[in-house]
PDB file of C-alpha atoms in Angstrom:
ATOM      1  CA  MET Z   1      -6.181   7.586 -11.621  1.00 89.00           C
ATOM      2  CA  LEU Z   2      -6.565   4.993  -8.852  1.00 92.00           C
ATOM      3  CA  LYS Z   3      -5.163   1.975  -8.699  1.00 94.00           C
ATOM      4  CA  VAL Z   4      -6.226  -0.961  -6.133  1.00 94.00           C
ATOM      5  CA  CYS Z   5      -3.156  -3.555  -6.515  1.00 93.00           C
ATOM      6  CA  ASP Z   6      -1.526  -6.069  -4.224  1.00 93.00           C
ATOM      7  CA  ASN Z   7       2.705  -5.600  -3.436  1.00 94.00           C
ATOM      8  CA  ASP Z   8       3.774  -7.764  -6.321  1.00 94.00           C
ATOM      9  CA  GLU Z   9       1.812  -5.826  -9.021  1.00 96.00           C
ATOM     10  CA  LEU Z  10       3.215  -2.718  -7.663  1.00 96.00           C
ATOM     11  CA  GLU Z  11       6.809  -3.263  -7.994  1.00 96.00           C
ATOM     12  CA  VAL Z  12       6.142  -4.448 -11.844  1.00 96.00           C
ATOM     13  CA  MET Z  13       4.593  -0.844 -12.108  1.00 96.00           C
ATOM     14  CA  VAL Z  14       7.371   1.314 -10.229  1.00 96.00           C
ATOM     15  CA  ASN Z  15       9.741  -0.698 -12.544  1.00 96.00           C
ATOM     16  CA  LYS Z  16       8.258   0.264 -15.194  1.00 96.00           C
ATOM     17  CA  CYS Z  17       8.039   3.950 -14.542  1.00 96.00           C
ATOM     18  CA  LYS Z  18      10.324   7.140 -14.072  1.00 95.00           C
ATOM     19  CA  GLY Z  19       9.810   7.255 -10.415  1.00 96.00           C
ATOM     20  CA  VAL Z  20       7.424   7.482  -7.547  1.00 97.00           C
ATOM     21  CA  TYR Z  21       6.390  10.391  -4.958  1.00 97.00           C
ATOM     22  CA  LEU Z  22       5.362   9.256  -1.416  1.00 97.00           C
ATOM     23  CA  PHE Z  23       2.651  11.189  -0.334  1.00 97.00           C
ATOM     24  CA  GLY Z  24       2.547  11.763   3.652  1.00 96.00           C
ATOM     25  CA  ALA Z  25       5.519  12.174   5.870  1.00 96.00           C
ATOM     26  CA  GLY Z  26       3.794  10.731   8.199  1.00 94.00           C
ATOM     27  CA  LYS Z  27       4.510   7.465  11.032  1.00 94.00           C
ATOM     28  CA  ARG Z  28       3.298   5.397   8.206  1.00 94.00           C
ATOM     29  CA  LEU Z  29       5.889   6.628   5.646  1.00 95.00           C
ATOM     30  CA  ILE Z  30       8.786   5.242   8.375  1.00 93.00           C
ATOM     31  CA  GLU Z  31       6.706   2.026   8.396  1.00 92.00           C
ATOM     32  CA  LEU Z  32       6.713   1.628   4.854  1.00 92.00           C
ATOM     33  CA  ASN Z  33      10.515   2.705   5.179  1.00 92.00           C
ATOM     34  CA  ASP Z  34      10.837   0.012   7.569  1.00 92.00           C
ATOM     35  CA  ASP Z  35       8.856  -2.846   5.614  1.00 91.00           C
ATOM     36  CA  SER Z  36      11.508  -4.990   3.735  1.00 91.00           C
ATOM     37  CA  SER Z  37       8.479  -5.967   1.425  1.00 91.00           C
ATOM     38  CA  PHE Z  38       8.858  -2.551  -0.350  1.00 94.00           C
ATOM     39  CA  ASN Z  39      12.403  -2.395  -0.237  1.00 94.00           C
ATOM     40  CA  TYR Z  40      11.958  -2.140  -4.505  1.00 95.00           C
ATOM     41  CA  LEU Z  41      10.688   1.565  -3.730  1.00 95.00           C
ATOM     42  CA  GLY Z  42      13.740   2.730  -3.089  1.00 91.00           C
ATOM     43  CA  GLU Z  43      15.747   3.802  -6.241  1.00 92.00           C
ATOM     44  CA  LYS Z  44      12.827   5.073  -8.000  1.00 96.00           C
ATOM     45  CA  VAL Z  45      11.578   7.380  -4.540  1.00 96.00           C
ATOM     46  CA  LEU Z  46      11.726  10.981  -6.629  1.00 96.00           C
ATOM     47  CA  GLY Z  47      10.499  12.730  -3.384  1.00 96.00           C
ATOM     48  CA  ILE Z  48       8.328  13.170  -0.829  1.00 97.00           C
ATOM     49  CA  ILE Z  49       4.915  15.653  -0.505  1.00 97.00           C
ATOM     50  CA  ASP Z  50       2.715  16.453   2.340  1.00 97.00           C
ATOM     51  CA  ASN Z  51       0.265  18.925   3.014  1.00 96.00           C
ATOM     52  CA  SER Z  52       1.161  19.714   6.158  1.00 96.00           C
ATOM     53  CA  PRO Z  53       3.098  23.497   5.903  1.00 96.00           C
ATOM     54  CA  SER Z  54       5.043  22.204   9.222  1.00 96.00           C
ATOM     55  CA  LYS Z  55       6.637  19.190   7.883  1.00 96.00           C
ATOM     56  CA  GLN Z  56       7.346  20.771   4.430  1.00 96.00           C
ATOM     57  CA  ASN Z  57      10.797  22.347   3.747  1.00 96.00           C
ATOM     58  CA  SER Z  58      12.285  19.750   6.526  1.00 96.00           C
ATOM     59  CA  ILE Z  59      14.757  17.010   5.964  1.00 96.00           C
ATOM     60  CA  LEU Z  60      13.610  13.202   6.096  1.00 95.00           C
ATOM     61  CA  ARG Z  61      15.913  10.089   5.424  1.00 95.00           C
ATOM     62  CA  VAL Z  62      13.969   7.465   3.410  1.00 95.00           C
ATOM     63  CA  TYR Z  63      15.215   4.366   1.572  1.00 93.00           C
ATOM     64  CA  ASN Z  64      18.777   6.012   2.856  1.00 92.00           C
ATOM     65  CA  LYS Z  65      18.031   8.831   0.980  1.00 94.00           C
ATOM     66  CA  GLU Z  66      17.698  12.482   2.658  1.00 96.00           C
ATOM     67  CA  PHE Z  67      14.329  14.017   1.045  1.00 96.00           C
ATOM     68  CA  CYS Z  68      12.986  17.364   1.473  1.00 97.00           C
ATOM     69  CA  ILE Z  69       9.757  17.615   2.267  1.00 97.00           C
ATOM     70  CA  LYS Z  70       7.246  19.358  -0.141  1.00 97.00           C
ATOM     71  CA  SER Z  71       4.117  20.892  -1.090  1.00 96.00           C
ATOM     72  CA  ILE Z  72       1.704  19.583  -3.767  1.00 95.00           C
ATOM     73  CA  ASP Z  73       2.270  22.876  -5.545  1.00 94.00           C
ATOM     74  CA  TYR Z  74       5.806  21.868  -5.790  1.00 94.00           C
ATOM     75  CA  LEU Z  75       4.872  17.829  -7.141  1.00 92.00           C
ATOM     76  CA  CYS Z  76       2.477  19.920  -9.943  1.00 92.00           C
ATOM     77  CA  ASN Z  77       5.678  20.867 -11.112  1.00 90.00           C
ATOM     78  CA  PHE Z  78       6.974  17.416 -12.174  1.00 87.00           C
ATOM     79  CA  VAL Z  79       3.690  16.030 -12.700  1.00 91.00           C
ATOM     80  CA  ASN Z  80       3.878  13.543 -16.170  1.00 89.00           C
ATOM     81  CA  ASP Z  81       2.562  10.360 -17.122  1.00 89.00           C
ATOM     82  CA  ASP Z  82       5.337   7.955 -16.076  1.00 94.00           C
ATOM     83  CA  ILE Z  83       5.272   8.688 -12.240  1.00 96.00           C
ATOM     84  CA  ILE Z  84       3.203   7.117  -9.752  1.00 97.00           C
ATOM     85  CA  ILE Z  85       1.761   8.636  -6.641  1.00 97.00           C
ATOM     86  CA  PHE Z  86       1.956   6.346  -3.249  1.00 97.00           C
ATOM     87  CA  ILE Z  87      -0.452   7.786  -0.549  1.00 97.00           C
ATOM     88  CA  THR Z  88       0.718   6.661   2.683  1.00 96.00           C
ATOM     89  CA  PRO Z  89      -1.129   7.959   5.028  1.00 95.00           C
ATOM     90  CA  GLU Z  90      -4.376   5.427   6.737  1.00 92.00           C
ATOM     91  CA  HIS Z  91      -6.771   7.879   6.092  1.00 92.00           C
ATOM     92  CA  TYR Z  92      -6.558   8.871   2.478  1.00 94.00           C
ATOM     93  CA  GLU Z  93      -9.633  10.041   1.320  1.00 94.00           C
ATOM     94  CA  ASP Z  94      -8.751  13.845   1.429  1.00 95.00           C
ATOM     95  CA  ILE Z  95      -5.812  13.167  -0.523  1.00 95.00           C
ATOM     96  CA  LEU Z  96      -7.216  10.757  -2.902  1.00 95.00           C
ATOM     97  CA  HIS Z  97      -9.820  13.540  -3.723  1.00 95.00           C
ATOM     98  CA  GLN Z  98      -7.334  16.134  -3.518  1.00 95.00           C
ATOM     99  CA  LEU Z  99      -5.456  14.585  -6.270  1.00 95.00           C
ATOM    100  CA  THR Z 100      -8.480  13.055  -8.296  1.00 93.00           C
ATOM    101  CA  SER Z 101     -10.248  16.594  -8.449  1.00 94.00           C
ATOM    102  CA  ASN Z 102      -7.095  18.302 -10.132  1.00 93.00           C
ATOM    103  CA  THR Z 103      -6.776  17.517 -13.935  1.00 92.00           C
ATOM    104  CA  ILE Z 104      -3.093  17.660 -13.515  1.00 93.00           C
ATOM    105  CA  PHE Z 105      -3.104  14.512 -12.197  1.00 94.00           C
ATOM    106  CA  GLU Z 106      -5.688  12.596 -14.511  1.00 92.00           C
ATOM    107  CA  ASN Z 107      -3.428  10.825 -16.241  1.00 93.00           C
ATOM    108  CA  VAL Z 108      -1.164   9.707 -13.016  1.00 95.00           C
ATOM    109  CA  THR Z 109      -0.999   6.142 -11.398  1.00 96.00           C
ATOM    110  CA  ILE Z 110      -2.219   6.874  -7.938  1.00 96.00           C
ATOM    111  CA  VAL Z 111      -1.828   3.974  -5.422  1.00 97.00           C
ATOM    112  CA  CYS Z 112      -2.694   4.044  -1.794  1.00 96.00           C
ATOM    113  CA  LEU Z 113      -0.688   1.876   1.068  1.00 95.00           C
ATOM    114  CA  THR Z 114      -3.803   0.998   3.102  1.00 92.00           C
ATOM    115  CA  HIS Z 115      -5.313  -0.716  -0.329  1.00 93.00           C
ATOM    116  CA  ILE Z 116      -2.654  -3.055  -1.200  1.00 93.00           C
ATOM    117  CA  GLN Z 117      -2.521  -3.992   2.892  1.00 90.00           C
ATOM    118  CA  TYR Z 118      -6.405  -5.111   2.222  1.00 89.00           C
ATOM    119  CA  VAL Z 119      -5.660  -7.042  -1.044  1.00 90.00           C
ATOM    120  CA  GLU Z 120      -2.353  -8.665   0.438  1.00 86.00           C
ATOM    121  CA  VAL Z 121      -4.808  -9.537   3.455  1.00 83.00           C
ATOM    122  CA  ASP Z 122      -7.463 -10.944   0.838  1.00 81.00           C
ATOM    123  CA  LYS Z 123      -4.451 -12.637  -0.341  1.00 78.00           C
ATOM    124  CA  ARG Z 124      -3.427 -14.663   2.089  1.00 74.00           C
ATOM    125  CA  SER Z 125      -7.587 -15.540   3.466  1.00 71.00           C
ATOM    126  CA  LEU Z 126      -8.055 -16.780   0.033  1.00 69.00           C
ATOM    127  CA  ALA Z 127      -5.051 -18.951  -0.276  1.00 65.00           C
ATOM    128  CA  LYS Z 128      -6.128 -20.573   3.127  1.00 62.00           C
ATOM    129  CA  THR Z 129      -7.746 -24.192   1.553  1.00 55.00           C
ATOM    130  CA  ALA Z 130     -11.333 -25.601   3.258  1.00 53.00           C
ATOM    131  CA  THR Z 131     -13.087 -28.410   2.164  1.00 54.00           C
ATOM    132  CA  ILE Z 132     -15.947 -27.102  -0.149  1.00 53.00           C
ATOM    133  CA  ASN Z 133     -19.304 -29.293  -0.391  1.00 54.00           C
ATOM    134  CA  SER Z 134     -20.989 -29.212  -4.034  1.00 51.00           C
ATOM    135  CA  LYS Z 135     -23.472 -26.645  -2.561  1.00 56.00           C
ATOM    136  CA  GLY Z 136     -20.117 -24.590  -2.343  1.00 53.00           C
ATOM    137  CA  ASP Z 137     -20.323 -24.319   1.840  1.00 58.00           C
ATOM    138  CA  GLU Z 138     -17.456 -25.063   3.927  1.00 56.00           C
ATOM    139  CA  LYS Z 139     -17.877 -28.640   5.493  1.00 59.00           C
ATOM    140  CA  ILE Z 140     -15.916 -29.928   8.898  1.00 56.00           C
ATOM    141  CA  PRO Z 141     -13.577 -32.764   7.927  1.00 57.00           C
ATOM    142  CA  LYS Z 142     -14.630 -35.874   9.110  1.00 60.00           C
ATOM    143  CA  ILE Z 143     -12.234 -36.566  12.741  1.00 63.00           C
ATOM    144  CA  ILE Z 144     -13.659 -39.466  15.280  1.00 61.00           C
ATOM    145  CA  HIS Z 145     -12.916 -38.755  18.391  1.00 61.00           C
ATOM    146  CA  TYR Z 146     -12.939 -41.345  21.012  1.00 63.00           C
ATOM    147  CA  CYS Z 147     -13.827 -40.582  24.866  1.00 64.00           C
ATOM    148  CA  TRP Z 148     -13.935 -43.431  27.591  1.00 67.00           C
ATOM    149  CA  PHE Z 149     -16.250 -42.303  30.502  1.00 71.00           C
ATOM    150  CA  GLY Z 150     -16.822 -45.478  31.982  1.00 72.00           C
ATOM    151  CA  LYS Z 151     -14.469 -47.630  34.859  1.00 72.00           C
ATOM    152  CA  LYS Z 152     -11.529 -50.038  33.425  1.00 64.00           C
TER     153      LYS Z 152
END
């Protein structure tokens, strides 16, 4: 089941679960590894999954551990309700469809890095303060500027 959450909510979910499988062994996984706001994943990563046969069975170092990249068939052997599948690619739609169309994953929590990043951007934009009038419209604060265009 897809869960859209922010980074704080994900951290709580990760701390409660058995472990996390990272889906997608590309550039965004490396960026995720380098992003200190996701360091809490380090101890919980159980493996890395990728659909690309050229990446499968190769070794990738993530969160100071080495993982052998596996296929989704491998993941099917370890699925239970107490894991999280974290989709890392920006274009996650095909992976999400692949997971949600397979009944073995119907009770597994699935999260997408792209969703988390958008939720974090929304949180930051909502935190900005603005002066709002009674109609709900933002109004410009009153500031008086003086300019002198005459001679001394």
